[in-house]
Coordinates of C-alpha atoms in Angstrom, one line a residue:
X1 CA 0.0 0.0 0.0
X2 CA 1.1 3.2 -0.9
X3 CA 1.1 6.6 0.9
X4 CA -1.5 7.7 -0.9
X5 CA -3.5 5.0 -0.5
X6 CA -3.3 4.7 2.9
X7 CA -3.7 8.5 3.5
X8 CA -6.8 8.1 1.8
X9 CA -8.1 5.2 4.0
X10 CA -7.1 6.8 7.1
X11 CA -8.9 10.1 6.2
X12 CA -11.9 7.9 5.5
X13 CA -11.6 6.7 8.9
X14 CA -11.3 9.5 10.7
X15 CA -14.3 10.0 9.1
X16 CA -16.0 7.5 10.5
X17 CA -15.1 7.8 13.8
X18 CA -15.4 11.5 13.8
X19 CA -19.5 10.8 12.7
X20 CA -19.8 8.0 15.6
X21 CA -18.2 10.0 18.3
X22 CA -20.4 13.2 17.3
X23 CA -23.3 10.8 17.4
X24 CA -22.5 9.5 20.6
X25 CA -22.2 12.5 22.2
X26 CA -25.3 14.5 20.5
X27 CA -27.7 11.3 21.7
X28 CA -26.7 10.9 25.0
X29 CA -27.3 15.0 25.7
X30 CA -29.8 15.9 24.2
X31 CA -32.6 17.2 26.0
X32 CA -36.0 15.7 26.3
X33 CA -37.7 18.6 26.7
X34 CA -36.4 20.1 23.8
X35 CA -36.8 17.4 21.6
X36 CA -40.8 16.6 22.6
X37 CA -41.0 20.5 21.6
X38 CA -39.1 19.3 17.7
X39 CA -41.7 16.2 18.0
X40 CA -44.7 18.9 18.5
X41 CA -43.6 20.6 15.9
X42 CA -43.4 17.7 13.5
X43 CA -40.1 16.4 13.5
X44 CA -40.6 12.5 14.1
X45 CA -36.7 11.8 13.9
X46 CA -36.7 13.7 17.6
X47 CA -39.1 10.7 18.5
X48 CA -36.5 8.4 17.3
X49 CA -34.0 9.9 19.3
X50 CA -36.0 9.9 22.5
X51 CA -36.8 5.9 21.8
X52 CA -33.1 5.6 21.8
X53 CA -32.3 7.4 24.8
X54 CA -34.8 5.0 26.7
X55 CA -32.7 1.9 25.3
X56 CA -29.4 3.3 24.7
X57 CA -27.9 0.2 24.7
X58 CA -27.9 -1.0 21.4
X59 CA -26.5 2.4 19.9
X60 CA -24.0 2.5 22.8
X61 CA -22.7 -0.8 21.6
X62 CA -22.6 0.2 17.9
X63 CA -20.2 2.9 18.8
X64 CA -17.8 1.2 21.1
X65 CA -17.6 -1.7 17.9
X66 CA -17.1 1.0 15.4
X67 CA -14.5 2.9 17.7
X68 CA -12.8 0.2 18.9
X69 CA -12.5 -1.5 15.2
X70 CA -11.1 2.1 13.4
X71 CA -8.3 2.3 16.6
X72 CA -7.3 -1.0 15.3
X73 CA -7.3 -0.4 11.6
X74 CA -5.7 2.9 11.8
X75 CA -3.0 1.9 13.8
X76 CA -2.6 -0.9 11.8
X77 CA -2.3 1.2 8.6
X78 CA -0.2 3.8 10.3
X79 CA 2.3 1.7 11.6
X80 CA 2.8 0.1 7.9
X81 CA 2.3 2.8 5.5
X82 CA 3.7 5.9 7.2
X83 CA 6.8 4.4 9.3
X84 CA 8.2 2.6 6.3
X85 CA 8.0 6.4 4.6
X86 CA 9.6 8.4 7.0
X87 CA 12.2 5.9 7.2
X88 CA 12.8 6.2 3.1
X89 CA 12.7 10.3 4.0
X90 CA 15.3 9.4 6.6
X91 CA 17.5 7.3 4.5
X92 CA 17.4 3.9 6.2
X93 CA 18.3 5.0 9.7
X94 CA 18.9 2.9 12.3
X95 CA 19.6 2.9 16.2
X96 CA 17.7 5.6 18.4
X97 CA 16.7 7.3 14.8
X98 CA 14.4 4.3 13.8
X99 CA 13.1 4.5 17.0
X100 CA 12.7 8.3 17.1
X101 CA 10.8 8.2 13.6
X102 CA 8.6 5.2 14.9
X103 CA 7.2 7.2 17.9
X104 CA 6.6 10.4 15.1
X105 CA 4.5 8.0 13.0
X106 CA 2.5 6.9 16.0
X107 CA 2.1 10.6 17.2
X108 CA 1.1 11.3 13.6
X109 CA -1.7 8.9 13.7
X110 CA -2.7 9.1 17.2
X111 CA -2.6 13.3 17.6
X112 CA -4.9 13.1 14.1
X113 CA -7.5 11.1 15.4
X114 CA -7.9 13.0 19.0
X115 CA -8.1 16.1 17.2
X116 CA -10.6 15.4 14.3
X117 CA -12.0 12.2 15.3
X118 CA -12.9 12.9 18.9
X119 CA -12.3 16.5 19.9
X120 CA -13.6 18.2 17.1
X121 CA -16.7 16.5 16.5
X122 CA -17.6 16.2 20.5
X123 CA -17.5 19.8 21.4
X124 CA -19.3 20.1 17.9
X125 CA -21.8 18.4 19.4
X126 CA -22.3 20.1 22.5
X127 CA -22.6 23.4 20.9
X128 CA -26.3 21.9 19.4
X129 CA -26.8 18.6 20.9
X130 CA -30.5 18.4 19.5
X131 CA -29.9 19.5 16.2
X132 CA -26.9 17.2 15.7
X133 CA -29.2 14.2 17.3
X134 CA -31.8 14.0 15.1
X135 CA -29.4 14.4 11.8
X136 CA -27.7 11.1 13.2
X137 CA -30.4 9.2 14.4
X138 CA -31.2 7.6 11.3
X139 CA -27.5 6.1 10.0
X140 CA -27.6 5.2 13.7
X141 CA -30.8 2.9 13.1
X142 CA -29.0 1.6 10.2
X143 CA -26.0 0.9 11.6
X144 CA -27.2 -1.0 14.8
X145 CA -29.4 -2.8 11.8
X146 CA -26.3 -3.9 10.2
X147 CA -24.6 -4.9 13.2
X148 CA -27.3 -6.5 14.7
X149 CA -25.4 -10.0 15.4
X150 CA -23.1 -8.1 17.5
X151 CA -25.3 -5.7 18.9
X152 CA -27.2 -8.5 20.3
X153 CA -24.3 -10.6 21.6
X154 CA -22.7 -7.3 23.2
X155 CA -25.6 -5.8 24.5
X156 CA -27.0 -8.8 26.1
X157 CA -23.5 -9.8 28.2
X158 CA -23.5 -6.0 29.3
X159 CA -27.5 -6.5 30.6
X160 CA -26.3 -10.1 32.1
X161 CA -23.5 -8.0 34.1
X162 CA -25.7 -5.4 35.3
X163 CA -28.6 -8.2 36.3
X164 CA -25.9 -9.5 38.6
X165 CA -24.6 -6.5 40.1
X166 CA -28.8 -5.4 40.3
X167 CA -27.8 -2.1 38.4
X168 CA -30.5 -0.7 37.0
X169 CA -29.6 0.7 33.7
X170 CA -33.2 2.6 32.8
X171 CA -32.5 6.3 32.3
X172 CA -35.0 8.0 34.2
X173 CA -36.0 11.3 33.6
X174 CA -37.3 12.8 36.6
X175 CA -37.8 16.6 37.2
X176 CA -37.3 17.8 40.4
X177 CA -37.9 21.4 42.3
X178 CA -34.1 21.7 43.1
X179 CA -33.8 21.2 39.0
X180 CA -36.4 23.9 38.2
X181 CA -34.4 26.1 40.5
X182 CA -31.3 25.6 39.0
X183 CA -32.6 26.2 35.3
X184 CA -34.4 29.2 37.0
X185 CA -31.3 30.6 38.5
X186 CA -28.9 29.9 35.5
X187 CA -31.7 31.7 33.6
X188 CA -31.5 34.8 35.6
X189 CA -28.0 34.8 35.8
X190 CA -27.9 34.5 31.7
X191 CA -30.8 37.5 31.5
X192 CA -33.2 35.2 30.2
X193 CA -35.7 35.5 33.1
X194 CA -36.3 38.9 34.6
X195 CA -35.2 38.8 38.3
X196 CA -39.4 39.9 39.3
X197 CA -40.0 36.4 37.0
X198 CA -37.3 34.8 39.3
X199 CA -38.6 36.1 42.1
X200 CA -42.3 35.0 41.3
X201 CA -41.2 31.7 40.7
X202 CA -39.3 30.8 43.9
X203 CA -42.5 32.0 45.7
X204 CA -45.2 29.9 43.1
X205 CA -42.9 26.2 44.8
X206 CA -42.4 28.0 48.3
X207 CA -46.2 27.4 48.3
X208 CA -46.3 23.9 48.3
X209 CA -43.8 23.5 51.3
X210 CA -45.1 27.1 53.6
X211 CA -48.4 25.9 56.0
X212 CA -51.0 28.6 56.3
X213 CA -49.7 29.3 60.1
X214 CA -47.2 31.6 58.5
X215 CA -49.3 34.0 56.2
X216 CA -52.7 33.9 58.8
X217 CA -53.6 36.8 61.2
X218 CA -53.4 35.4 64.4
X219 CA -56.3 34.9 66.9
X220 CA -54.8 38.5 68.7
X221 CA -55.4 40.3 65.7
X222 CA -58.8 38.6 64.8
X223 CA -61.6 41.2 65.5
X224 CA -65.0 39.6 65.5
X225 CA -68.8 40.9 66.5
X226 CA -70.8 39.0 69.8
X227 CA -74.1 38.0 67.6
X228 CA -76.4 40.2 70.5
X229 CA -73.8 43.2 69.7
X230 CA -75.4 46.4 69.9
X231 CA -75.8 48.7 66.7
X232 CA -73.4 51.6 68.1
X233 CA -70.3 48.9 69.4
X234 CA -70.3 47.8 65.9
X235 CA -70.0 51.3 64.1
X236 CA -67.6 51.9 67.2
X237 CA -65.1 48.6 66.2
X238 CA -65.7 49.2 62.5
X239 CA -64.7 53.0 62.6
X240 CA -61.8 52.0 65.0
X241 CA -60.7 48.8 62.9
X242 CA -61.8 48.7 59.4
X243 CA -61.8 45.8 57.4
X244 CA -64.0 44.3 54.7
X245 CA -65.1 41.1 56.4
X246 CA -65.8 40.3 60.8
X247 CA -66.5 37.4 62.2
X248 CA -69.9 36.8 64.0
X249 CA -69.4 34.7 67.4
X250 CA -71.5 33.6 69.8
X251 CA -70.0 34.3 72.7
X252 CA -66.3 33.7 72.2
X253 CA -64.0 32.7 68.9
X254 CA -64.4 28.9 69.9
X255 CA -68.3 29.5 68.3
X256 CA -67.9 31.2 65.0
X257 CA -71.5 30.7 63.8
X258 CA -70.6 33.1 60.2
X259 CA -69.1 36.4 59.2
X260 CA -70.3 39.5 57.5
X261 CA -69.2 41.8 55.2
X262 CA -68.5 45.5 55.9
X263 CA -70.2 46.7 52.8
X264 CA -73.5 44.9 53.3
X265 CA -73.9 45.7 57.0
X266 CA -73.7 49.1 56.1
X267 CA -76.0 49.0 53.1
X268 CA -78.8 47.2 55.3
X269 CA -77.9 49.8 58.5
X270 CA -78.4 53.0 56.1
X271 CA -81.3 51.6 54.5
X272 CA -83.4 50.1 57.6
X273 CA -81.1 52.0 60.4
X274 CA -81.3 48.5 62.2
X275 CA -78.7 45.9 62.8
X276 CA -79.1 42.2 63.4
X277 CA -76.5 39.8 63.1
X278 CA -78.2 36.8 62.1
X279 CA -79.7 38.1 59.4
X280 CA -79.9 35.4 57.2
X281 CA -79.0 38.1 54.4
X282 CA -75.7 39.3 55.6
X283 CA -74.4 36.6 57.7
X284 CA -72.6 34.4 55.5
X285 CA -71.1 30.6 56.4
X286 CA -67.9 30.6 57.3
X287 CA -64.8 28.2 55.9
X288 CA -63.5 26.4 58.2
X289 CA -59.3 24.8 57.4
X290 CA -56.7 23.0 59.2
X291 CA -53.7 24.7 60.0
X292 CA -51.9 22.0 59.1
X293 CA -52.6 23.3 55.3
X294 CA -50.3 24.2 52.6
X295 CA -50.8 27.4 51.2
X296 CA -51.2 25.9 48.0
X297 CA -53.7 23.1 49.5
X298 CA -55.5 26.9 50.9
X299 CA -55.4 28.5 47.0
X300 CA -57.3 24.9 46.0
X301 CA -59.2 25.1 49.0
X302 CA -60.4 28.7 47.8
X303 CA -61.3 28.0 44.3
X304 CA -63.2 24.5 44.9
X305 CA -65.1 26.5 47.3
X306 CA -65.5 30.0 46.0
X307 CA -64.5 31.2 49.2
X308 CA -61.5 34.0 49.9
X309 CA -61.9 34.0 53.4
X310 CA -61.4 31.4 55.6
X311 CA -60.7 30.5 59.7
X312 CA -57.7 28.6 60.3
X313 CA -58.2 25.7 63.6
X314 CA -56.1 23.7 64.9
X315 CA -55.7 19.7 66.4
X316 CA -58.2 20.9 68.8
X317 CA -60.5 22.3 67.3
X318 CA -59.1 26.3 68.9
X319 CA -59.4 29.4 66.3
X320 CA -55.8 30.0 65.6
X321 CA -56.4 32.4 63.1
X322 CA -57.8 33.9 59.6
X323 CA -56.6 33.9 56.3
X324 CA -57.5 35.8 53.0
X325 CA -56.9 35.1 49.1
X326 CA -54.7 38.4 49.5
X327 CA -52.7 36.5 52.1
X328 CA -52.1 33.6 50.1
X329 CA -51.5 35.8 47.1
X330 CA -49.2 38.0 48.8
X331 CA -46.5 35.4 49.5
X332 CA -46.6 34.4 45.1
X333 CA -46.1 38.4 44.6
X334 CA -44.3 39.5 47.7
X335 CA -42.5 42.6 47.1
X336 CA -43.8 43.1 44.1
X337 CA -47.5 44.1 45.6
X338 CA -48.2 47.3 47.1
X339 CA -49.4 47.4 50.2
X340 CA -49.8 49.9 53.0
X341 CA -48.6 47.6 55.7
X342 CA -45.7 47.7 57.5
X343 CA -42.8 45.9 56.5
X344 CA -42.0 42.5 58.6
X345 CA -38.0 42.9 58.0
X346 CA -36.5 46.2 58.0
X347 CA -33.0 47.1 56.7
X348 CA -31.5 49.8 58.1
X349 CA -28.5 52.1 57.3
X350 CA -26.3 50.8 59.6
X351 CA -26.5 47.4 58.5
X352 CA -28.5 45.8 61.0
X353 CA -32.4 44.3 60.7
X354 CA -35.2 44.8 62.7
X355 CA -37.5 42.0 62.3
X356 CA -41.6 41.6 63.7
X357 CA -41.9 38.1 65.5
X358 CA -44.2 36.7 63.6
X359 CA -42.1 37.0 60.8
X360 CA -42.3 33.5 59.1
X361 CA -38.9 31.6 58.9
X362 CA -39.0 31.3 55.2
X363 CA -38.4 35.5 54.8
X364 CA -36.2 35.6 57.8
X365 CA -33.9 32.6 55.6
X366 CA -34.5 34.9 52.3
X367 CA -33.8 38.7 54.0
X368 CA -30.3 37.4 55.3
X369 CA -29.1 34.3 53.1
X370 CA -29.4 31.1 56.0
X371 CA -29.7 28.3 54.6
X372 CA -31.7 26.4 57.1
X373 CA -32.7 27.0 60.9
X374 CA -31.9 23.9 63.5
X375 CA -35.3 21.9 63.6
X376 CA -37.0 24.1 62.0
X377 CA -39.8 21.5 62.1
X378 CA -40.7 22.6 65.4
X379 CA -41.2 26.4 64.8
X380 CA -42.5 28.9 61.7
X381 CA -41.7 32.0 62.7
X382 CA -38.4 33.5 64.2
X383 CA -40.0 34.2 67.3
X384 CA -39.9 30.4 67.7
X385 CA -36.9 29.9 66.6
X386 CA -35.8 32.5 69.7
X387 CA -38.3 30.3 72.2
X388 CA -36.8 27.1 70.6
X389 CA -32.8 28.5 71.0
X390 CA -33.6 30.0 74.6
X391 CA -35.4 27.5 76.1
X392 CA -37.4 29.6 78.4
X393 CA -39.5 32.5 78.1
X394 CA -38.0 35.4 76.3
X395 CA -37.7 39.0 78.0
X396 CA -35.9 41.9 76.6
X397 CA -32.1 41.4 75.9
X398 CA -32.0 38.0 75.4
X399 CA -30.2 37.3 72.2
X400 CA -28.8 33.7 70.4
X401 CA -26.4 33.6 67.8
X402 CA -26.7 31.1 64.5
X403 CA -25.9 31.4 61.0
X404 CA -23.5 34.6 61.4
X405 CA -25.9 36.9 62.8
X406 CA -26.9 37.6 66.3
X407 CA -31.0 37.8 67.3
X408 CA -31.9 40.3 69.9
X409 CA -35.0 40.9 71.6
X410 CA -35.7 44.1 72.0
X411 CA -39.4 44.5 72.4
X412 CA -42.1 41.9 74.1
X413 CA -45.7 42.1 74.9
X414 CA -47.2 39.3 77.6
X415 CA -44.3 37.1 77.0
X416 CA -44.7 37.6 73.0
X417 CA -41.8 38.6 71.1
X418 CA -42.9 41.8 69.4
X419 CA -39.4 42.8 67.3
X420 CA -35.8 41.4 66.8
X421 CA -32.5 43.3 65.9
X422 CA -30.6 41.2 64.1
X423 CA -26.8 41.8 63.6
X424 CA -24.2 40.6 61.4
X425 CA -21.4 39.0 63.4
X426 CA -17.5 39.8 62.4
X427 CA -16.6 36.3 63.1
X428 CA -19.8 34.2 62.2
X429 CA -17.7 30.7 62.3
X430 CA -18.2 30.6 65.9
X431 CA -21.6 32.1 66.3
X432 CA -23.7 28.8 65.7

């Protein structure tokens, strides 16, 4: 064999190997999401491809023949066609030359099939994965239809090994939260995704893991009507604290018999200048929910019922608190709604936060980048987490330290922990 003959076969393959190891790479990365949107859009070869992701044996094994033979036939060829030439360029040498001129010819062959058989074509392949995929997927078919005999004796000693070491060799495609949070992220980072989109987002699967204890008003804040109230206490506690829906009790929060709204009581006072109650044309039934609730069980609770107001009990059977659509809403949206309350965390100038008890943990972990509170199963809001680190009642002064930042009490109310100052420590390494 000539050199030209042999350059010729070796070019053809390279070739070869370069297509297989482009293949290779460009079916085992491609994405399934991206190729069921190719499949929506009519493409069937993306089909193909996702079959062969779910078996990749077969093509697996085509590519490890093909590779494997072309190593052996190029350094077969190399070793006969091109030493034998450089040794005519060299004039017969002998000793350390020979030698010297045998390692060139196998760096010859060797450095041109890493560069264009496998270096070259792979990162090719990463640049478009699904593109490159289904382009290949069809000499793919055909060649683990050729090579069938093989493919079957291969493949089948490779799924006896695996059998015996109980591998299983199923690719599974499963989508989890932490993976929709990493896509998120790398989108925001990249400027695909608008940081308010980001933001929306991280709230939307917050939902699923947050109970309604940390978005409710608390029993304390509830105000509700006695059912025998008189007409000038309920002007009184509506001009003093004005909201849009009261409970009705009879007698105490443990009977809740309804609730009315604002608008409707006042419609009915001005046109009759009467108030009752139970009138069976303001007083509404009341939704009662566990507190055990997620707030995205509450949003599903809401729109099965047509409700946006509900009572929140507990294990037994106590009013802990209310919630509202707004409330739920408010977590998805967050900073992004305007509201005339007060803020729960505070920033100030100095660098410091103040922070309302009842903050829930969730913001508290947000506002100041922790990671994850010590059984946090035990407590939602940070005023726990101070009753949980203290263990006893709090009073003013009392401070722990966790995370880097040290929590301060520095306002209580009948052994409730009104406001925290929280402060960055200088040496946060021995703070937990």
């Amino acid at each position: 064999m000539n050199i030209l003959e042999a350059a010729l076969l070796l070019i053809l393959l390279i070739a070869a190997s370069a297509f297989v190891s482009c293949a290779e790479l460009a079916l085992a990365s491609a994405r399934k999401i991206k190729l069921q949107i190719l499949a929506k859009e009519g493409n069937t070869r993306a089909l193909d491809v996702i079959h062969m992701q779910q078996h990749p044996g077969s093509f697996i094994t085509v590519v490890q023949i093909i590779l494997n033979a072309v190593a052996i036939l190029a350094g077969s060829i190399g070793e006969a066609a091109v030493r034998p030439y450089l040794y005519r360029l060299a004039d017969r040498p002998d000793g350390w030359t020979a030698t010297l001129l045998s390692l060139l010819s196998f760096l010859l062959i060797t450095g041109s099939f890493i560069l264009l058989a496998d270096l070259v074509p792979k990162r090719f392949a990463m640049t478009r994965p699904e593109r490159v995929a289904v382009r290949v997927v069809r000499p793919m078919l055909l060649l683990i239809f050729l090579l069938k005999p093989f493919v079957w004796i291969f493949d089948g000693l490779a799924n006896l090994i695996f059998r015996l070491l109980h591998i299983d060799t199923a690719r599974k495609e499963q989508l989890t939260s932490e993976d929709i949070y990493a896509v998120v992220d790398a989108g925001a980072q990249a400027g695909v995704i608008k940081q308010q989109e980001h933001y929306l987002i991280e709230n939307i699967f917050d939902m699923q893991q947050r109970t309604v204890t940390s978005t409710m008003s608390t029993r304390e804040h509830i105000v509700y009507f006695d059912k025998n109230a008189a007409p000038d206490h309920i002007m009184h506690i509506m001009a003093e604290k004005p909201h849009r829906k009261f409970l009705v009790c009879d007698g105490d929060l443990e009977r809740v018999i309804g609730y009315i709204e604002s608008h409707t009581l006042l419609t009915l006072f001005i046109q009759e200048q009467s108030l009752r109650l139970t009138d069976k044309r303001m007083l509404r039934k009341v939704l009662f929910i566990p507190d055990t609730l997620s707030l995205y069980d509450v949003l599903e609770t809401f729109k099965n019922s047509g409700e946006d107001f509900a009572v929140v009990v507990n294990e037994y059977a106590l009013v802990v608190g209310i919630v509202t659509l707004k409330d739920v809403m408010s977590i998805v949206m967050g900073e992004l709604v305007n509201t005339e309350e007060e803020q729960q965390i505070i920033r100030r100038t100095d660098g410091t936060w103040l922070v309302d008890g009842t903050t829930p943990l969730e913001d508290v972990m947000r506002a100041l980048d922790i990671d994850t509170f010590p059984n946090a199963e035990n407590y939602e809001t940070i005023a726990g987490f101070m009753m949980y680190a203290l263990r006893k009642i709090p009073k003013r002064t009392d401070f722990a330290e966790y995370g880097g930042y040290k929590f301060e009490i520095i306002d209580t109310e009948n052994f409730k922990i009104d406001q925290l100052l929280v402060t960055r420590q200088t040496n946060p390494e021995t703070s937990d």
